[in-house]
Short mmCIF file of C-alpha atoms in Angstrom, two decimals:
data_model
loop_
_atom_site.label_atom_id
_atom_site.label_comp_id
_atom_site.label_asym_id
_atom_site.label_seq_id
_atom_site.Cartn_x
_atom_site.Cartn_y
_atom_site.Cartn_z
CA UNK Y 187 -36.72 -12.86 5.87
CA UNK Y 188 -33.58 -12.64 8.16
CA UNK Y 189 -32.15 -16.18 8.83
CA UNK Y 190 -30.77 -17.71 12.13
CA UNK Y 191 -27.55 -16.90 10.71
CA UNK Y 192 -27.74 -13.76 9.69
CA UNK Y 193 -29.56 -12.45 12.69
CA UNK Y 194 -26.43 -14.19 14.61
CA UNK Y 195 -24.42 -12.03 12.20
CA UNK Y 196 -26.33 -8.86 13.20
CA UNK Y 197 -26.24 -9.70 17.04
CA UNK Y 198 -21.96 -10.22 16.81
CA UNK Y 199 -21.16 -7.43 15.40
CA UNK Y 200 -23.22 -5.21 17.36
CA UNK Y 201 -22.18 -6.44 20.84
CA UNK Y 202 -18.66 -5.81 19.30
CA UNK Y 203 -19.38 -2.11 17.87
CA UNK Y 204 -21.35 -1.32 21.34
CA UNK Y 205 -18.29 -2.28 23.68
CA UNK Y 206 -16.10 -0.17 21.27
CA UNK Y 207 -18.61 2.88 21.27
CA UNK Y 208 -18.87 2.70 25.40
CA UNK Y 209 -14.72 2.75 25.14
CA UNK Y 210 -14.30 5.42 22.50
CA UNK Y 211 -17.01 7.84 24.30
CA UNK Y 212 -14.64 7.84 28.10
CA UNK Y 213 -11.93 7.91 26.30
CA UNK Y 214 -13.18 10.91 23.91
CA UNK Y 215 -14.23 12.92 26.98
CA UNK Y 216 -11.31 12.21 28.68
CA UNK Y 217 -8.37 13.04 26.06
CA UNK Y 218 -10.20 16.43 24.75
CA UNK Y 219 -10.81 17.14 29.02
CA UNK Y 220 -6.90 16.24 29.72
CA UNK Y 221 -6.11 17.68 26.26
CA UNK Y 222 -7.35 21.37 27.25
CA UNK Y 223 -6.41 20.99 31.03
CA UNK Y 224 -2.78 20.00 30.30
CA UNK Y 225 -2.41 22.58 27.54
CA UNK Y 226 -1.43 19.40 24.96
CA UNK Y 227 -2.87 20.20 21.13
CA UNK Y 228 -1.14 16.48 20.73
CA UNK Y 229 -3.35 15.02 23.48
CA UNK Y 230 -6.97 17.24 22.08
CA UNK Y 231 -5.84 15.94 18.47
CA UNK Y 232 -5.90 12.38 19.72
CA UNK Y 233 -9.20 13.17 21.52
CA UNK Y 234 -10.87 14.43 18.27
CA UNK Y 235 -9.66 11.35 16.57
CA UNK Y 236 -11.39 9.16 19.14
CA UNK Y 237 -14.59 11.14 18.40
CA UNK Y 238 -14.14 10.31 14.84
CA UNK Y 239 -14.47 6.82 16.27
CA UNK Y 240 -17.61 7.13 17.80
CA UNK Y 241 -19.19 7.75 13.77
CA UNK Y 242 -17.33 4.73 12.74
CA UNK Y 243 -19.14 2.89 15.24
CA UNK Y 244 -22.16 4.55 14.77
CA UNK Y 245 -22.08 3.62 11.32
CA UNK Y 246 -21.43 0.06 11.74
CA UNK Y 247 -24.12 -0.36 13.94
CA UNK Y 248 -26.74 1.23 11.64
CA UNK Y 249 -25.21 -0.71 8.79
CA UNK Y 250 -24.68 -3.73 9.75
CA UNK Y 251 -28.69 -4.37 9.83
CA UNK Y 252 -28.79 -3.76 6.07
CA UNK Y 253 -25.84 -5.69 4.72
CA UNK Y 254 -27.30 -8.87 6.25
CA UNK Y 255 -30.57 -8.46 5.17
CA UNK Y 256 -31.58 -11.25 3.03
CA UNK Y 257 -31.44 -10.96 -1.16
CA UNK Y 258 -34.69 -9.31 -2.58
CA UNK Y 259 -36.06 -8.57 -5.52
CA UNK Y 260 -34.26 -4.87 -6.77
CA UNK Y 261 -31.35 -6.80 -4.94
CA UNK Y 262 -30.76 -10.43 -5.64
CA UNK Y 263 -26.99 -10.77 -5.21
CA UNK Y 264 -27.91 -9.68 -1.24
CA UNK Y 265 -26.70 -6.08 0.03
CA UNK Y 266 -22.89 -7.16 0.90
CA UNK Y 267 -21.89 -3.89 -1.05
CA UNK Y 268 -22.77 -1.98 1.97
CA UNK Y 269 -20.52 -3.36 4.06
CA UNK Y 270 -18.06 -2.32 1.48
CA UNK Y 271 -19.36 0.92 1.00
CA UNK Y 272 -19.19 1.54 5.09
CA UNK Y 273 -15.76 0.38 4.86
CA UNK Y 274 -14.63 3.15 2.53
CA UNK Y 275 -16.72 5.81 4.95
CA UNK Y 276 -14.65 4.69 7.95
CA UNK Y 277 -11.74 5.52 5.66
CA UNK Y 278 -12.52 8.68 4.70
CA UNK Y 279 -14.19 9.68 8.37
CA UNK Y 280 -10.29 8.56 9.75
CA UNK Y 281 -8.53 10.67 6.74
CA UNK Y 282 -10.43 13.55 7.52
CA UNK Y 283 -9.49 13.44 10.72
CA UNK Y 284 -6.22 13.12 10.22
CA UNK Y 285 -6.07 16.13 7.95
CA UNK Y 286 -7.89 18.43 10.14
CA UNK Y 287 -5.59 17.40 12.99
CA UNK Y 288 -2.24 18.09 11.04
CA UNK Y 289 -3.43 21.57 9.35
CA UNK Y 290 -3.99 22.49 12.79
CA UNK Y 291 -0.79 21.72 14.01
CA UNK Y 292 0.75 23.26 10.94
CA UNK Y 293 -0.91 26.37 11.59
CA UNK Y 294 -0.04 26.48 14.78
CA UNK Y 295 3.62 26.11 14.20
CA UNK Y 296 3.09 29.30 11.75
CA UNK Y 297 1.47 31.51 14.29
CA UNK Y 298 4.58 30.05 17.04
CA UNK Y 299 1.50 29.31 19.35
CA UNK Y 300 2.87 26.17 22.34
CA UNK Y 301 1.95 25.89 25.49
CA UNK Y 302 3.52 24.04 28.83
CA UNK Y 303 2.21 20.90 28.66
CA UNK Y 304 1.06 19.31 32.12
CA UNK Y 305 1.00 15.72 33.69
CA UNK Y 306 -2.62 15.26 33.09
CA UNK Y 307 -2.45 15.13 29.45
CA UNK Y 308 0.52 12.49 29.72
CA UNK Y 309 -1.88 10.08 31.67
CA UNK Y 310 -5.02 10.41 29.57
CA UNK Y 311 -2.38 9.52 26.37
CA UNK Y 312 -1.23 6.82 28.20
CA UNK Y 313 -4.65 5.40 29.14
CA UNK Y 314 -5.55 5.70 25.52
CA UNK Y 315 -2.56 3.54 24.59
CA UNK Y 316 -3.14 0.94 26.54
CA UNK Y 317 -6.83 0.38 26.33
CA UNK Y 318 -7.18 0.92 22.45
CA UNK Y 319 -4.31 -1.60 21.83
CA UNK Y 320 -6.66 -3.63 23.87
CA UNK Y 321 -9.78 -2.94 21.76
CA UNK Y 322 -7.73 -3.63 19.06
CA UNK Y 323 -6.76 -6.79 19.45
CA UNK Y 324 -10.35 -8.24 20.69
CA UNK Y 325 -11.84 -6.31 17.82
CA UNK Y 326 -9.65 -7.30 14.69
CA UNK Y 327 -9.87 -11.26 16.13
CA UNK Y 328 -13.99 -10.76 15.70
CA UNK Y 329 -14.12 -9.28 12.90
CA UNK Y 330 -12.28 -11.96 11.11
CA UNK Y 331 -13.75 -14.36 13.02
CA UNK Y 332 -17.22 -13.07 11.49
CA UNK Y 333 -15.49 -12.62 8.04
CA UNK Y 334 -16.53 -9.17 8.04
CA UNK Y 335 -14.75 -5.83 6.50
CA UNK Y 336 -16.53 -3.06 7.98
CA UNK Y 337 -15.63 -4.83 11.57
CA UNK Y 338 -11.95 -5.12 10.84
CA UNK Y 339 -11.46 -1.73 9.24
CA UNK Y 340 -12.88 -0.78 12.70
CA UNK Y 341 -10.26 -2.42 14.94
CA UNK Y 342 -7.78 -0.53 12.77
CA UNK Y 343 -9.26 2.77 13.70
CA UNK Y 344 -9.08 1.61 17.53
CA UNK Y 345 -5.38 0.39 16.55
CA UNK Y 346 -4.46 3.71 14.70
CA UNK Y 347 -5.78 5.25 17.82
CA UNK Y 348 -3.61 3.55 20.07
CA UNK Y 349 -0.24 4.47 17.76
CA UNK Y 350 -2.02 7.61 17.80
CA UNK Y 351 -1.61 8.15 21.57
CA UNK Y 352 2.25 7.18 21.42
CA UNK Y 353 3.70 10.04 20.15
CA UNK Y 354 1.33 12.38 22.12
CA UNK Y 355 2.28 10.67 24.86
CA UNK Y 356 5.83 11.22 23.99
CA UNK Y 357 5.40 14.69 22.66
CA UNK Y 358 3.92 16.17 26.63
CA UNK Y 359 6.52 13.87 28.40
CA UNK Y 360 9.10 15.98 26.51
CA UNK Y 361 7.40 18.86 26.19
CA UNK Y 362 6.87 18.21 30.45
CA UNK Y 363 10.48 17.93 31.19
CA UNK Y 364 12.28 20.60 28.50
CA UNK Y 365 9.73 23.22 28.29
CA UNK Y 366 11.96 25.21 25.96
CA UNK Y 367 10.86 22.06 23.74
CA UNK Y 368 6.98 23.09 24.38
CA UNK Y 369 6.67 23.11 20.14
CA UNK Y 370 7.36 19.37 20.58
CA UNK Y 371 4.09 18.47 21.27
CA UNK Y 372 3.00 20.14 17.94
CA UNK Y 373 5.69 17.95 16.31
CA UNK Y 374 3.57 14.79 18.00
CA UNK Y 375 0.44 16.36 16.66
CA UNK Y 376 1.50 16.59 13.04
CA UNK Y 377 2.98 12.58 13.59
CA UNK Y 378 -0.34 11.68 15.00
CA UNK Y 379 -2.03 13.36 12.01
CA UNK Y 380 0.49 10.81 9.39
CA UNK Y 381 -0.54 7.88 11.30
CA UNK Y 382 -4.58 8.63 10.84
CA UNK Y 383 -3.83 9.01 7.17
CA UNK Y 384 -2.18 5.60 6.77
CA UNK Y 385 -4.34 3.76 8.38
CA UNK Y 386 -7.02 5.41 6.18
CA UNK Y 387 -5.68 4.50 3.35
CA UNK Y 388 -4.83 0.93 4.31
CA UNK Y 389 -8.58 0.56 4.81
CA UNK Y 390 -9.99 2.62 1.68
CA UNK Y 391 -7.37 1.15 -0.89
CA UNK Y 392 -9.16 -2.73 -0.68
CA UNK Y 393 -12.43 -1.55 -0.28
CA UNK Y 394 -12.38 0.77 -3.58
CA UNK Y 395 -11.04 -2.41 -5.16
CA UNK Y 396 -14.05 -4.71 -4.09
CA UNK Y 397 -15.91 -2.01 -5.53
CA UNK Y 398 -14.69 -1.82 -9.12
CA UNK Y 399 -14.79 -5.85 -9.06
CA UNK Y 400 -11.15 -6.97 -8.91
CA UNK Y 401 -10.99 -10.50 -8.59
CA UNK Y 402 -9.85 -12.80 -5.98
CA UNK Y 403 -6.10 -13.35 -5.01
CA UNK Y 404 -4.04 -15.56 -7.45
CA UNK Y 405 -4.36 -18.34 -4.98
CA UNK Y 406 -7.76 -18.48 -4.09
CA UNK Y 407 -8.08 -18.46 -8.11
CA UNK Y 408 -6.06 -21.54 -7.98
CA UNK Y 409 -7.54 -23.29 -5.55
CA UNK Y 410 -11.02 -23.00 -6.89
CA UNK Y 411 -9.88 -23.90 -10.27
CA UNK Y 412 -7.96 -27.52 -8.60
CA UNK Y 413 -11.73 -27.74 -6.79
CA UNK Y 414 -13.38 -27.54 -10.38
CA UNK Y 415 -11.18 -29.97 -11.93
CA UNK Y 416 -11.56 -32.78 -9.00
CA UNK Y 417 -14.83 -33.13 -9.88
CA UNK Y 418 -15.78 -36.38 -11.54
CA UNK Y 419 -16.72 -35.59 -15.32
CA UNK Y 420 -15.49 -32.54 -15.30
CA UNK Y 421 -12.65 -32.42 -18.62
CA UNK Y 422 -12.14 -28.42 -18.39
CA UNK Y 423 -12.32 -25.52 -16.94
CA UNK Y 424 -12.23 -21.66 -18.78
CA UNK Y 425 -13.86 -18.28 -18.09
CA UNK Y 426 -13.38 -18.57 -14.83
CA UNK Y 427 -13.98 -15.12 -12.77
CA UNK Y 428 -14.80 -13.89 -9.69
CA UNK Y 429 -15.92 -10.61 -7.48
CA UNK Y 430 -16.66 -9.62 -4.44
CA UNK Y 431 -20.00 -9.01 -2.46
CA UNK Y 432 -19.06 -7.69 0.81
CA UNK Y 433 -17.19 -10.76 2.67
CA UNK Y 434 -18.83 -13.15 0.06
CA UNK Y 435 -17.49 -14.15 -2.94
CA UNK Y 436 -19.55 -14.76 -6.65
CA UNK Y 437 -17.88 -17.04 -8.89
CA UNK Y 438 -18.73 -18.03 -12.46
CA UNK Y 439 -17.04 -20.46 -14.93
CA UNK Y 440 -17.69 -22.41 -17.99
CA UNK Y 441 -16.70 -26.45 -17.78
CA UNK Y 442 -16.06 -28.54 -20.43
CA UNK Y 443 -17.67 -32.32 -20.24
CA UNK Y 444 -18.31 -35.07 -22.65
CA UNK Y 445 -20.44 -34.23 -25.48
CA UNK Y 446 -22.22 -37.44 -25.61
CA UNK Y 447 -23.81 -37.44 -21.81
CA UNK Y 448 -27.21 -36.38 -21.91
CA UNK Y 449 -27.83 -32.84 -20.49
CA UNK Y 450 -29.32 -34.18 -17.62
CA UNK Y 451 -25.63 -35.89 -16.76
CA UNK Y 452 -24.09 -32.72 -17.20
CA UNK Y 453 -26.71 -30.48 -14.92
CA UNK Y 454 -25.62 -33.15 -12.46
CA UNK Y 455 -21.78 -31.98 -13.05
CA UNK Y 456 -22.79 -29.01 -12.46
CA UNK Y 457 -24.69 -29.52 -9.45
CA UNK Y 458 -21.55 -31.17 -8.13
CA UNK Y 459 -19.05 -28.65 -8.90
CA UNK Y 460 -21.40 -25.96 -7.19
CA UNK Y 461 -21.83 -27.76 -4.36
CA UNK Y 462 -18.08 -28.54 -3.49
CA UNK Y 463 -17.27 -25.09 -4.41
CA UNK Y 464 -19.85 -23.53 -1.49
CA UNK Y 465 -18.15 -26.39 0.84
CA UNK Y 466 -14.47 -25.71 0.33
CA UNK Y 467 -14.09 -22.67 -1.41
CA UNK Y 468 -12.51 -19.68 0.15
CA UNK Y 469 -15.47 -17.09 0.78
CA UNK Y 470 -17.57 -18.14 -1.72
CA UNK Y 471 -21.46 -18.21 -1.24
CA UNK Y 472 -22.43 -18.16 -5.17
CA UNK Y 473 -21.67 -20.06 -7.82
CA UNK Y 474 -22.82 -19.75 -11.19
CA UNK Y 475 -21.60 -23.03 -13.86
CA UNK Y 476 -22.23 -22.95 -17.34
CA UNK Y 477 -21.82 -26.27 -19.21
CA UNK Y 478 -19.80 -26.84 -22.72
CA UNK Y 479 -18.98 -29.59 -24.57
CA UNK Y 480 -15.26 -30.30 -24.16
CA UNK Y 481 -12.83 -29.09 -27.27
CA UNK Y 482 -9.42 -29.72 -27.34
CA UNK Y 483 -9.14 -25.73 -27.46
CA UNK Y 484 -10.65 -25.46 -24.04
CA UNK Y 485 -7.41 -27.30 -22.43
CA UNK Y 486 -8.21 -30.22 -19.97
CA UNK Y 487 -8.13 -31.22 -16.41
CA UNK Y 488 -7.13 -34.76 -16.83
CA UNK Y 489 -6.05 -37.09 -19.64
CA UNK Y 490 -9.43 -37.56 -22.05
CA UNK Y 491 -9.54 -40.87 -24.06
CA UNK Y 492 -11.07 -40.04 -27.25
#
């Protein structure tokens, strides 16, 4: 059953993804329109990029509705690996993109096909800048705001659109003023083409790493292993790991504690240690604590008196 927080989950990032699909459908129209009007393959390559967008947010939308559904039975760790999965499809839609848009430009520069580029295509470049910067910004502040991949990796296709749009822009302006320089604006298309690629690959590179289960950063490590140790009875702390689920975070450890306590004592150490660990720690919304008798091998957190 879907939660009051989850189904808040599922309402944010919606709203978000449906203001960004409304944007990314003018703007597609527009730039492929002012693209073929002003005789800019710059300004159509940046329009076929924003339609790229529109699957993005298409898939988000769709998605997000089964990463938040509630753990089940063939899934009890929840479905966060969709999220991460989407992620990695925005990543690859974006460097697809960009590799269809600079073959194209390449090939044109073989053939020596340019055109004069008109004052249309600077304006609908220019419009794109300003309003995908824009998207950007409110986009990338939600997404982290809802601790969610799949939403960030999407305000970095609206920002890679913006850059995207610069050196189109730039590209008809010159290609406007100098038309001996008309093959500029296949240079622009080519530049627009690098940008897509990097941004895809800032977005695929963490995501395939989630995937494979690399742990968290060194210092979220540390600061859940300081949490372990300031909890009363605890005397160690070893085999501690993490991974990914999504945005969440499963941890497991094993803790030493006194030998003598009755196991009762130490489920209660447990219990503790769990508990402050879904409180304060970084991301985390599992924890998993297996409970040792403390050896000297095991190290300690604090001075034991024998």
């Amino acid at each position: 059953m879907t939660t009051d927080k989850q189904l808040a989950h599922i309402q944010a990032v919606s709203r978000i993804t449906w203001i960004g699909l409304i944007v990314n459908v003018l703007l597609s129209v527009a730039k492929v329109a002012a693209g073929i009007a002003g005789n800019s393959r710059a300004v159509l390559a940046d329009g076929i990029h924003s339609i790229s967008d529109l699957v993005t947010d298409v898939a988000l939308l769709v998605g997000v509705r089964f990463w938040s559904a509630p753990a089940d039975d063939n899934h009890p760790y929840g479905h966060g690996r969709l999220e991460t999965l989407i992620t990695v499809c925005i990543g690859l839609i974006l460097a697809g993109a960009g590799i269809g848009i600079g073959w194209d430009a390449i090939s044109a520069f073989r053939t020596g096909e340019t055109h004069h580029s008109k004052p249309v295509a600077f304006f609908a470049a220019l419009a794109s800048i300003i309003s995908k910067e824009l998207l950007y910004q409110w986009t990338v502040r939600e997404g982290r705001r809802l601790n969610s991949s799949a939403v960030v990796a999407n305000a970095w296709h609206h920002r890679s659109d913006a850059l995207s749009s610069i050196p189109a822009a730039l590209a008809v302006a010159v290609a406007m003023l100098l038309p001996e320089w008309a093959f500029v604006d296949l240079v622009g298309a080519i530049i627009v083409a690098v940008f897509i690629l990097h941004a895809a690959w800032s977005i695929c590179f963490p995501a395939l790493e989630m995937l494979t289960d690399k742990t968290a950063p060194a210092e979220v490590m540390e600061h859940l292993n300081e949490l372990v140790c300031s909890v009363p009875g605890v005397l160690s702390v070893h085999r501690l790991r993490s991974r990914y689920q999504g945005a969440g975070l499963l941890v497991d450890m094993h803790i030493g504690v006194d030998g003598e306590i009755t196991v009762t004592e130490g489920h209660a150490v447990a219990d503790a240690v769990e508990k402050l660990l879904l409180e304060e720690g970084q991301e985390v919304i599992e924890v998993l604590v297996h409970v040792d008798p403390w050896v000297h091998d095991d190290g300690q957190c604090r001075e034991v008196t024998e």
